[in-house]
Coordinates of N, CA and C in Angstrom, one line a residue:
M9 N 94.8 130.5 157.3 CA 94.3 131.8 157.9 C 93.9 132.8 156.9
I10 N 94.7 133.0 155.9 CA 94.4 134.1 154.8 C 93.2 133.7 154.0
P11 N 93.0 132.4 153.6 CA 91.8 132.2 152.9 C 90.5 132.4 153.7
S12 N 90.6 132.1 155.0 CA 89.5 132.4 155.9 C 89.1 133.9 156.0
L13 N 90.2 134.6 156.2 CA 90.0 136.1 156.2 C 89.4 136.7 154.9
I14 N 89.9 136.1 153.7 CA 89.3 136.6 152.5 C 87.8 136.2 152.4
A15 N 87.5 135.0 152.8 CA 86.1 134.5 152.7 C 85.2 135.4 153.6
V16 N 85.7 135.7 154.8 CA 84.8 136.5 155.7 C 84.6 137.9 155.1
L17 N 85.7 138.5 154.6 CA 85.6 139.8 154.0 C 84.6 139.8 152.8
I18 N 84.7 138.8 151.9 CA 83.7 138.7 150.8 C 82.3 138.6 151.2
L19 N 82.1 137.7 152.2 CA 80.8 137.4 152.7 C 80.1 138.6 153.4
G20 N 81.0 139.3 154.2 CA 80.5 140.4 154.8 C 80.2 141.6 154.0
L21 N 81.1 141.9 153.0 CA 80.8 142.9 152.0 C 79.6 142.6 151.1
T22 N 79.4 141.3 150.9 CA 78.2 140.9 150.1 C 76.9 141.3 150.8
A23 N 76.9 140.9 152.2 CA 75.8 141.2 153.0 C 75.6 142.7 153.1
W24 N 76.6 143.5 153.2 CA 76.5 144.9 153.3 C 75.9 145.5 152.0
G25 N 76.4 144.9 150.8 CA 75.9 145.5 149.5 C 74.4 145.2 149.3
I26 N 74.1 143.9 149.6 CA 72.7 143.5 149.4 C 71.8 144.4 150.3
L27 N 72.1 144.6 151.5 CA 71.2 145.4 152.4 C 71.2 146.8 152.0
T28 N 72.3 147.3 151.4 CA 72.4 148.7 150.9 C 71.3 148.8 149.8
V29 N 71.4 147.9 148.8 CA 70.5 147.9 147.7 C 69.0 147.9 148.1
I30 N 68.8 146.9 149.1 CA 67.4 146.8 149.5 C 66.9 148.1 150.2
G31 N 67.9 148.8 150.9 CA 67.5 150.0 151.6 C 67.3 149.8 153.1
A32 N 67.9 148.8 153.6 CA 67.8 148.5 155.1 C 68.6 149.6 155.8
E33 N 68.1 149.7 157.1 CA 68.8 150.7 157.9 C 70.1 150.2 158.4
K34 N 71.1 151.1 158.3 CA 72.5 151.0 158.7 C 73.0 149.6 158.2
P35 N 73.1 149.4 156.9 CA 73.6 148.2 156.4 C 75.1 147.9 156.7
W36 N 75.8 148.9 157.0 CA 77.3 148.8 157.4 C 77.5 148.1 158.7
L37 N 76.4 148.0 159.5 CA 76.5 147.2 160.8 C 77.0 145.8 160.6
Q38 N 76.7 145.3 159.4 CA 77.1 143.9 159.2 C 78.6 143.7 159.2
M39 N 79.4 144.7 158.6 CA 80.8 144.6 158.7 C 81.2 144.9 160.1
V40 N 80.6 145.9 160.7 CA 81.1 146.2 162.1 C 80.9 145.1 163.0
A41 N 79.8 144.3 162.9 CA 79.5 143.2 163.7 C 80.6 142.1 163.4
L42 N 81.0 141.9 162.2 CA 82.0 140.9 161.9 C 83.3 141.2 162.5
V43 N 83.7 142.5 162.3 CA 85.0 142.9 162.9 C 85.0 142.8 164.4
R44 N 83.9 143.2 165.1 CA 83.8 143.1 166.5 C 83.9 141.6 166.9
A45 N 83.2 140.7 166.1 CA 83.2 139.3 166.5 C 84.6 138.7 166.4
A46 N 85.3 139.1 165.3 CA 86.7 138.7 165.2 C 87.5 139.1 166.4
L47 N 87.5 140.3 166.7 CA 88.3 140.8 167.8 C 87.9 140.2 169.2
Q48 N 86.6 140.1 169.4 CA 86.2 139.5 170.7 C 86.5 138.0 170.8
L49 N 86.4 137.3 169.6 CA 86.7 135.9 169.6 C 88.2 135.6 169.8
G50 N 89.0 136.5 169.2 CA 90.4 136.5 169.4 C 90.9 136.7 170.8
L51 N 90.3 137.7 171.5 CA 90.5 138.0 172.8 C 90.0 136.9 173.7
L52 N 88.8 136.3 173.4 CA 88.3 135.2 174.2 C 89.1 134.0 174.2
S53 N 89.7 133.7 173.0 CA 90.5 132.4 172.9 C 91.8 132.6 173.9
V54 N 92.2 133.8 174.0 CA 93.4 133.9 175.0 C 92.9 133.9 176.4
V55 N 91.8 134.6 176.7 CA 91.4 134.6 178.1 C 90.9 133.3 178.6
L56 N 90.2 132.5 177.8 CA 89.6 131.3 178.2 C 90.6 130.3 178.8
R57 N 91.8 130.4 178.4 CA 92.8 129.5 179.0 C 92.9 129.6 180.5
W58 N 92.8 130.8 181.0 CA 92.9 131.1 182.4 C 91.5 130.9 183.1
V59 N 90.5 131.2 182.3 CA 89.1 131.3 182.9 C 88.6 129.8 183.3
V60 N 88.8 128.9 182.3 CA 88.4 127.5 182.6 C 89.3 126.8 183.5
A61 N 90.3 127.4 183.9 CA 91.3 126.7 184.9 C 90.9 126.9 186.2
D62 N 90.0 127.9 186.5 CA 89.6 128.3 187.9 C 88.1 128.4 187.8
L63 N 87.4 127.7 188.7 CA 85.9 127.9 188.8 C 85.5 129.3 189.2
R64 N 86.2 129.9 190.0 CA 85.9 131.3 190.5 C 85.9 132.2 189.2
L65 N 86.9 132.1 188.4 CA 87.1 132.9 187.2 C 85.9 132.5 186.3
T66 N 85.6 131.3 186.2 CA 84.5 130.9 185.3 C 83.2 131.6 185.7
V67 N 82.9 131.6 187.1 CA 81.7 132.3 187.6 C 81.8 133.8 187.3
L68 N 82.9 134.4 187.5 CA 83.1 135.8 187.2 C 82.9 136.1 185.8
F69 N 83.4 135.3 184.9 CA 83.2 135.5 183.5 C 81.8 135.5 183.1
L70 N 81.0 134.4 183.6 CA 79.6 134.4 183.4 C 78.8 135.6 183.8
C71 N 79.3 136.1 185.0 CA 78.6 137.4 185.4 C 78.9 138.5 184.5
L72 N 80.1 138.5 183.9 CA 80.4 139.5 182.9 C 79.5 139.4 181.6
M73 N 79.3 138.1 181.2 CA 78.5 137.8 180.1 C 77.1 138.2 180.3
T74 N 76.6 138.0 181.5 CA 75.2 138.4 181.9 C 75.1 139.9 181.8
G75 N 76.1 140.6 182.3 CA 75.9 142.1 182.4 C 75.9 142.6 181.0
V76 N 76.7 142.1 180.0 CA 76.8 142.5 178.6 C 75.4 142.2 178.0
A77 N 74.8 141.0 178.3 CA 73.5 140.7 177.8 C 72.5 141.6 178.3
V78 N 72.4 142.0 179.5 CA 71.5 142.9 180.1 C 71.6 144.3 179.4
V79 N 72.8 144.8 179.2 CA 73.0 146.1 178.5 C 72.4 146.0 177.1
T80 N 72.7 144.9 176.4 CA 72.3 144.7 175.0 C 70.7 144.7 175.0
A81 N 70.1 143.9 175.7 CA 68.7 143.8 175.8 C 68.1 145.1 176.2
H82 N 68.6 145.8 177.0 CA 68.1 147.1 177.5 C 68.2 148.1 176.4
R83 N 69.2 148.1 175.6 CA 69.3 149.0 174.4 C 68.3 148.7 173.3
R84 N 68.0 147.4 173.2 CA 67.1 147.0 172.2 C 65.6 147.2 172.6
A85 N 65.3 147.4 173.9 CA 64.0 147.4 174.3 C 63.3 148.8 174.0
P86 N 62.0 148.8 173.7 CA 61.4 150.1 173.5 C 61.4 150.9 174.8
S87 N 61.4 152.2 174.6 CA 61.6 153.1 175.7 C 60.6 152.9 176.8
S88 N 59.4 152.4 176.5 CA 58.3 152.2 177.5 C 58.7 151.0 178.4
L89 N 59.5 150.2 177.9 CA 59.8 148.9 178.7 C 61.3 148.8 179.0
A90 N 62.1 149.8 178.8 CA 63.5 149.8 179.1 C 63.8 150.0 180.5
R91 N 63.7 148.9 181.3 CA 63.9 149.0 182.8 C 65.0 148.0 183.1
P92 N 66.3 148.4 183.3 CA 67.4 147.5 183.5 C 67.3 146.5 184.6
G93 N 66.6 147.0 185.8 CA 66.4 146.1 187.0 C 65.7 144.8 186.6
P94 N 64.4 144.9 186.1 CA 63.7 143.7 185.7 C 64.4 142.9 184.6
I95 N 65.0 143.5 183.7 CA 65.8 142.8 182.6 C 66.8 142.0 183.1
A96 N 67.6 142.6 184.2 CA 68.7 141.9 184.8 C 68.3 140.7 185.6
V97 N 67.2 140.9 186.4 CA 66.8 139.8 187.3 C 66.2 138.7 186.4
A98 N 65.4 139.0 185.3 CA 64.9 138.0 184.4 C 65.9 137.2 183.7
L99 N 67.0 137.9 183.2 CA 68.0 137.2 182.5 C 68.8 136.3 183.4
A100 N 69.2 136.8 184.6 CA 69.9 136.0 185.6 C 69.2 134.8 186.1
A101 N 67.9 135.0 186.4 CA 67.1 133.9 186.9 C 66.9 132.9 185.8
G102 N 66.7 133.4 184.6 CA 66.5 132.5 183.4 C 67.6 131.4 183.2
W103 N 68.8 131.9 183.1 CA 69.9 131.0 182.8 C 70.5 130.2 184.1
V104 N 70.5 130.9 185.2 CA 71.0 130.3 186.4 C 70.3 129.0 186.9
A105 N 69.0 129.1 186.9 CA 68.1 128.0 187.3 C 68.3 126.7 186.5
P106 N 68.2 126.7 185.2 CA 68.4 125.4 184.5 C 69.8 124.9 184.6
V107 N 70.8 125.8 184.6 CA 72.2 125.4 184.6 C 72.5 124.7 186.0
L108 N 71.9 125.3 187.1 CA 72.1 124.7 188.4 C 71.5 123.4 188.5
V109 N 70.3 123.2 187.8 CA 69.7 121.9 187.8 C 70.6 120.8 187.2
I110 N 71.1 121.2 186.0 CA 72.0 120.3 185.3 C 73.2 120.0 186.1
V111 N 73.8 120.9 186.7 CA 75.1 120.7 187.5 C 74.8 119.9 188.8
A112 N 73.6 120.2 189.4 CA 73.4 119.6 190.8 C 73.0 118.1 190.5
L113 N 72.4 117.7 189.3 CA 72.1 116.4 189.0 C 73.4 115.6 188.5
G114 N 74.4 116.3 188.2 CA 75.7 115.6 187.8 C 75.7 115.4 186.3
A115 N 74.7 116.0 185.6 CA 74.6 115.7 184.1 C 75.9 116.4 183.5
V116 N 76.3 117.5 184.0 CA 77.6 118.1 183.6 C 78.3 118.5 185.0
P117 N 79.3 117.8 185.3 CA 80.0 118.0 186.6 C 80.5 119.5 186.7
I118 N 80.4 120.0 187.9 CA 80.9 121.4 188.1 C 82.3 121.5 188.0
S119 N 83.0 120.4 188.0 CA 84.5 120.4 187.7 C 84.8 120.6 186.3
D120 N 84.0 120.2 185.4 CA 84.1 120.5 184.0 C 83.8 121.8 183.6
T121 N 84.7 122.8 184.0 CA 84.4 124.2 183.8 C 84.2 124.6 182.4
S122 N 84.9 123.9 181.5 CA 84.7 124.3 180.0 C 83.3 124.0 179.5
K123 N 82.7 122.8 179.9 CA 81.4 122.6 179.4 C 80.4 123.5 180.1
V124 N 80.6 123.7 181.4 CA 79.6 124.6 182.2 C 79.7 126.0 181.5
L125 N 80.9 126.5 181.2 CA 81.0 127.8 180.6 C 80.4 127.8 179.2
A126 N 80.6 126.8 178.4 CA 80.0 126.8 177.1 C 78.5 126.7 177.1
M127 N 78.0 125.8 178.0 CA 76.5 125.7 178.1 C 75.9 126.9 178.5
S128 N 76.4 127.6 179.6 CA 75.9 128.9 180.2 C 75.9 129.9 179.2
G129 N 77.0 130.0 178.4 CA 77.2 131.1 177.5 C 76.1 131.0 176.4
I130 N 75.8 129.8 175.9 CA 74.8 129.6 174.9 C 73.4 130.0 175.4
V131 N 73.2 129.6 176.7 CA 71.9 129.8 177.3 C 71.7 131.3 177.5
I132 N 72.7 132.0 178.0 CA 72.7 133.5 178.2 C 72.3 134.2 176.9
G133 N 73.0 133.8 175.8 CA 72.7 134.4 174.5 C 71.3 134.2 174.1
N134 N 70.8 133.0 174.2 CA 69.4 132.7 173.8 C 68.4 133.5 174.7
S135 N 68.7 133.6 176.0 CA 67.8 134.3 176.8 C 67.8 135.9 176.5
M136 N 68.9 136.4 176.2 CA 69.0 137.8 175.7 C 68.2 138.0 174.5
T137 N 68.2 137.1 173.5 CA 67.4 137.3 172.3 C 65.9 137.1 172.6
A138 N 65.6 136.2 173.6 CA 64.1 136.0 173.9 C 63.6 137.3 174.6
T139 N 64.5 137.8 175.4 CA 64.1 139.0 176.2 C 63.8 140.2 175.2
S140 N 64.7 140.4 174.3 CA 64.5 141.5 173.3 C 63.2 141.3 172.5
L141 N 63.0 140.0 172.1 CA 61.7 139.8 171.2 C 60.5 140.0 172.1
L142 N 60.6 139.5 173.3 CA 59.4 139.7 174.2 C 59.1 141.2 174.4
M143 N 60.0 142.0 174.7 CA 59.7 143.4 175.0 C 59.2 144.1 173.7
R144 N 59.9 143.8 172.7 CA 59.5 144.6 171.4 C 58.1 144.1 170.9
N145 N 57.8 142.8 171.1 CA 56.5 142.3 170.6 C 55.4 142.7 171.6
L146 N 55.7 142.8 172.9 CA 54.7 143.3 173.9 C 54.3 144.7 173.7
A147 N 55.4 145.6 173.4 CA 55.1 147.0 173.2 C 54.3 147.2 171.9
S148 N 54.6 146.3 170.8 CA 53.9 146.5 169.6 C 52.5 146.1 169.7
R149 N 52.2 144.9 170.4 CA 50.9 144.4 170.5 C 50.0 145.3 171.4
L150 N 50.6 145.9 172.5 CA 49.8 146.8 173.3 C 49.4 148.1 172.6
T151 N 50.3 148.5 171.8 CA 50.1 149.8 171.0 C 49.0 149.5 169.9
L152 N 49.3 148.4 169.1 CA 48.3 148.1 168.0 C 47.0 147.8 168.5
G153 N 46.9 147.2 169.7 CA 45.6 146.7 170.3 C 45.2 147.7 171.3
A154 N 45.5 149.0 171.2 CA 45.1 149.9 172.3 C 43.6 150.0 172.4
D155 N 42.8 150.0 171.3 CA 41.4 150.1 171.4 C 40.8 148.9 172.2
Q156 N 41.3 147.7 171.9 CA 40.8 146.6 172.6 C 41.1 146.6 174.1
Y157 N 42.4 147.1 174.3 CA 42.8 147.2 175.7 C 42.0 148.1 176.5
L158 N 41.8 149.3 175.9 CA 41.0 150.3 176.6 C 39.5 149.9 176.8
A159 N 39.1 149.1 175.8 CA 37.7 148.6 175.9 C 37.5 147.7 177.0
W160 N 38.4 146.8 177.3 CA 38.4 145.9 178.4 C 38.5 146.7 179.7
L161 N 39.4 147.7 179.8 CA 39.3 148.5 181.0 C 38.0 149.2 181.2
A162 N 37.4 149.7 180.2 CA 36.1 150.4 180.3 C 35.0 149.4 180.9
L163 N 35.2 148.1 180.5 CA 34.2 147.1 181.0 C 34.5 146.6 182.4
G164 N 35.5 147.1 183.0 CA 35.8 146.8 184.4 C 37.0 145.8 184.6
A165 N 37.6 145.5 183.5 CA 38.8 144.5 183.6 C 39.9 145.2 184.4
T166 N 40.7 144.5 185.0 CA 42.0 145.1 185.6 C 43.0 145.2 184.6
P167 N 44.1 146.0 184.8 CA 45.1 146.1 183.7 C 45.7 144.8 183.3
R168 N 45.9 143.9 184.3 CA 46.5 142.6 184.0 C 45.6 141.7 183.2
Q169 N 44.3 141.8 183.4 CA 43.3 141.0 182.6 C 43.3 141.7 181.2
A170 N 43.3 142.9 181.0 CA 43.2 143.6 179.7 C 44.4 143.3 178.9
A171 N 45.6 143.2 179.6 CA 46.8 143.0 178.9 C 47.1 141.5 178.5
R172 N 46.3 140.6 179.1 CA 46.6 139.2 178.9 C 46.8 138.8 177.5
P173 N 45.9 139.1 176.5 CA 46.1 138.7 175.2 C 47.4 139.1 174.6
A174 N 47.8 140.3 174.8 CA 49.1 140.9 174.3 C 50.3 140.2 174.9
V175 N 50.2 139.9 176.3 CA 51.2 139.2 176.9 C 51.4 137.8 176.3
R176 N 50.3 137.1 176.2 CA 50.4 135.7 175.7 C 51.0 135.7 174.3
E177 N 50.6 136.6 173.4 CA 51.2 136.6 172.1 C 52.6 137.0 172.1
A178 N 53.0 137.9 172.9 CA 54.4 138.4 173.0 C 55.3 137.2 173.5
V179 N 54.9 136.5 174.5 CA 55.7 135.5 175.1 C 55.7 134.3 174.0
S180 N 54.7 134.0 173.4 CA 54.7 132.9 172.4 C 55.7 133.2 171.3
M181 N 55.7 134.5 170.8 CA 56.7 134.9 169.8 C 58.2 134.9 170.3
S182 N 58.4 135.2 171.6 CA 59.7 135.3 172.1 C 60.4 133.9 172.3
V183 N 59.6 132.8 172.5 CA 60.1 131.5 172.7 C 60.0 130.7 171.4
M184 N 59.4 131.2 170.3 CA 59.3 130.5 169.1 C 60.7 130.1 168.4
P185 N 61.7 131.1 168.4 CA 62.9 130.7 167.8 C 63.6 129.4 168.4
A186 N 63.7 129.5 169.7 CA 64.2 128.4 170.5 C 63.4 127.1 170.2
T187 N 62.2 127.2 170.2 CA 61.3 126.0 170.0 C 61.5 125.4 168.6
D188 N 61.6 126.2 167.7 CA 61.9 125.8 166.3 C 63.3 125.1 166.1
Q189 N 64.2 125.8 166.9 CA 65.6 125.2 166.8 C 65.6 123.8 167.4
A190 N 64.9 123.7 168.5 CA 64.9 122.3 169.2 C 64.2 121.3 168.2
R191 N 63.1 121.7 167.5 CA 62.3 120.8 166.7 C 63.0 120.5 165.5
T192 N 64.0 121.3 165.0 CA 64.7 121.0 163.6 C 66.1 120.6 163.9
T193 N 66.5 120.4 165.1 CA 67.9 120.0 165.4 C 68.1 118.6 164.8
G194 N 69.2 118.5 164.0 CA 69.6 117.2 163.3 C 68.9 117.1 162.0
L195 N 67.9 117.9 161.7 CA 67.2 117.8 160.5 C 67.5 119.0 159.5
V196 N 67.4 120.2 160.1 CA 67.7 121.4 159.4 C 69.1 122.0 159.7
T197 N 69.4 121.9 161.1 CA 70.6 122.5 161.6 C 71.5 121.4 162.3
L198 N 72.7 121.8 162.4 CA 73.7 121.0 163.2 C 74.1 122.0 164.3
P199 N 73.6 121.9 165.5 CA 73.8 122.9 166.5 C 75.3 123.0 166.9
G200 N 75.7 124.2 167.4 CA 77.0 124.5 167.7 C 77.6 123.6 168.8
A201 N 76.8 123.4 169.9 CA 77.2 122.6 171.0 C 77.6 121.2 170.5
F202 N 76.8 120.7 169.6 CA 76.9 119.3 169.1 C 78.3 119.2 168.3
V203 N 78.4 120.1 167.4 CA 79.6 120.2 166.5 C 80.8 120.4 167.3
G204 N 80.7 121.4 168.3 CA 81.8 121.7 169.1 C 82.3 120.5 170.0
A205 N 81.4 119.8 170.5 CA 81.8 118.6 171.2 C 82.5 117.6 170.4
L206 N 82.0 117.4 169.1 CA 82.6 116.5 168.2 C 84.0 116.9 167.9
F207 N 84.2 118.1 167.6 CA 85.5 118.7 167.3 C 86.5 118.5 168.5
A208 N 85.9 118.5 169.7 CA 86.7 118.4 170.9 C 87.1 117.0 171.2
G209 N 86.6 116.0 170.4 CA 87.0 114.6 170.6 C 85.9 113.8 171.2
S210 N 84.8 114.3 171.5 CA 83.7 113.5 172.2 C 83.1 112.6 171.1
S211 N 82.5 111.5 171.7 CA 81.7 110.6 170.7 C 80.5 111.3 170.3
A212 N 79.9 110.8 169.2 CA 78.7 111.4 168.7 C 77.5 111.2 169.7
L213 N 77.5 110.1 170.5 CA 76.5 110.0 171.5 C 76.7 111.0 172.6
E214 N 77.9 111.2 173.0 CA 78.2 112.2 174.1 C 77.8 113.6 173.6
A215 N 78.2 113.9 172.3 CA 77.9 115.2 171.8 C 76.4 115.4 171.7
A216 N 75.7 114.4 171.4 CA 74.2 114.5 171.3 C 73.6 114.8 172.7
R217 N 74.2 114.0 173.7 CA 73.7 114.2 175.1 C 73.9 115.6 175.5
F218 N 75.1 116.1 175.3 CA 75.3 117.5 175.7 C 74.4 118.6 175.0
Q219 N 74.2 118.3 173.7 CA 73.4 119.2 172.9 C 71.9 119.2 173.5
I220 N 71.4 118.0 173.7 CA 70.0 118.0 174.3 C 69.9 118.7 175.6
L221 N 71.0 118.5 176.4 CA 71.0 119.3 177.8 C 70.9 120.8 177.5
V222 N 71.7 121.2 176.5 CA 71.7 122.7 176.2 C 70.4 123.1 175.6
L223 N 69.8 122.3 174.8 CA 68.4 122.7 174.2 C 67.4 122.8 175.3
A224 N 67.4 121.8 176.2 CA 66.5 121.8 177.4 C 66.7 123.0 178.2
A225 N 68.0 123.3 178.5 CA 68.3 124.5 179.3 C 67.8 125.8 178.6
I226 N 67.9 125.9 177.3 CA 67.5 127.1 176.6 C 66.0 127.3 176.6
L227 N 65.3 126.2 176.4 CA 63.8 126.2 176.6 C 63.3 126.7 177.9
C228 N 64.0 126.1 178.9 CA 63.5 126.4 180.3 C 64.0 127.9 180.6
A229 N 65.0 128.3 180.2 CA 65.5 129.6 180.5 C 64.6 130.7 179.8
N230 N 64.2 130.4 178.6 CA 63.4 131.4 177.9 C 62.0 131.5 178.6
A231 N 61.5 130.3 179.0 CA 60.3 130.3 179.7 C 60.3 131.2 181.1
L232 N 61.4 130.9 181.8 CA 61.6 131.5 183.1 C 61.9 133.0 182.9
T233 N 62.6 133.4 181.9 CA 62.8 134.8 181.6 C 61.5 135.5 181.3
A234 N 60.7 134.9 180.5 CA 59.4 135.5 180.0 C 58.5 135.6 181.3
L235 N 58.5 134.6 182.2 CA 57.7 134.7 183.4 C 58.1 135.9 184.3
V236 N 59.4 135.9 184.6 CA 60.0 136.9 185.5 C 59.8 138.3 185.0
L237 N 60.1 138.5 183.7 CA 60.0 139.8 183.0 C 58.6 140.4 182.9
T238 N 57.7 139.5 182.5 CA 56.3 140.0 182.5 C 55.7 140.3 183.9
R239 N 56.2 139.5 184.9 CA 55.7 139.8 186.2 C 56.2 141.2 186.8
F240 N 57.5 141.4 186.4 CA 58.1 142.7 186.8 C 57.6 143.9 186.1
L241 N 57.4 143.8 184.8 CA 57.1 145.0 183.9 C 55.7 145.5 184.3
G242 N 54.7 144.6 184.6 CA 53.4 145.0 184.9 C 52.6 145.3 183.7
A243 N 51.4 145.8 183.9 CA 50.5 146.0 182.8 C 50.3 147.6 182.7
P244 N 50.2 148.1 181.4 CA 50.0 149.6 181.3 C 48.7 150.1 181.8
T245 N 48.6 151.2 182.3 CA 47.4 151.8 182.8 C 47.0 153.0 181.9
T246 N 47.9 153.5 181.2 CA 47.6 154.7 180.3 C 48.3 154.5 179.0
L247 N 47.5 154.7 177.9 CA 48.2 154.8 176.6 C 48.3 156.2 176.1
L248 N 49.5 156.6 175.8 CA 49.7 158.0 175.4 C 49.4 158.3 174.0
S249 N 49.4 159.5 173.6 CA 49.1 159.8 172.2 C 50.1 159.3 171.1
D250 N 51.4 159.2 171.5 CA 52.3 158.7 170.6 C 52.4 157.3 170.6
G251 N 51.6 156.5 171.2 CA 51.6 155.1 171.1 C 52.4 154.4 172.2
Q252 N 53.1 155.2 173.0 CA 53.9 154.8 174.1 C 52.9 154.6 175.3
F253 N 53.3 153.8 176.3 CA 52.5 153.7 177.5 C 53.3 153.6 178.7
T254 N 52.7 154.1 179.8 CA 53.3 154.1 181.1 C 53.0 152.7 181.8
M255 N 54.0 152.3 182.6 CA 53.8 151.0 183.3 C 53.5 151.2 184.8
R256 N 52.8 150.2 185.4 CA 52.5 150.3 186.8 C 53.0 148.9 187.4
A257 N 54.0 149.0 188.1 CA 54.5 147.7 188.6 C 53.6 147.0 189.5
S258 N 52.7 147.7 190.2 CA 51.8 147.1 191.1 C 50.7 146.2 190.5
A259 N 50.6 146.3 189.2 CA 49.6 145.5 188.4 C 50.3 144.6 187.4
P260 N 50.9 143.5 187.9 CA 51.8 142.7 187.0 C 50.9 142.0 186.0
A261 N 51.4 141.9 184.8 CA 50.8 141.2 183.7 C 51.2 139.8 183.7
P262 N 50.3 138.8 183.6 CA 50.6 137.4 183.8 C 51.4 136.9 182.6
A263 N 52.3 135.9 182.9 CA 53.1 135.3 181.8 C 52.4 134.2 181.1
H264 N 51.3 133.8 181.6 CA 50.5 132.9 180.8 C 49.0 133.0 181.2

């Protein structure tokens, strides 16, 4: 335990020092994140004993995880897109649908609450990241492409038609990390689900099967989250002088 604590401290301080020298914003957040992760994982290791023993507690815990993911994504969103309702619906729909498919087909039995919880948690985390990337990229592209957007409106295009290029680029960027992860699995990275299943005593084949299910769920969840979120957010009808824009929910921007 002591060597692990020392290693974490050295690595965390190294990251802090490097980012300080570079001049990154709030470099001390690296250590704060590590401390929080340690405390949260310690608490989680205690709580999970009871959570995985009861399906109802597992569902309740997943709802809690979703809530935290919604709050985090909402905080990271640009002010023009920070709408908790659409974010919550998109995140929930994104991870619930693929997990239900896997459970309904018996690929992961509902009785195996530990695997259901592990898979769902990974998918929720990836959906949260995709949501944040989508909103930040969408706001950036609409702001940088304001002239093009307004030109399309002047030519008679609807807001959703004018916003389509920005939406497509933002969605593509939001799903790229998960796509790259799937493409490089086993070549560049050893995914956590695969390694965790091996450590839990599963065979290599069983661990690979579980990891592929997780990857497929992540890709599906990210696509669903992007679809729901862009449909809810709508297309901007006015670009303000500071680069922010107002949204009109009645004119949804297409996800593709």
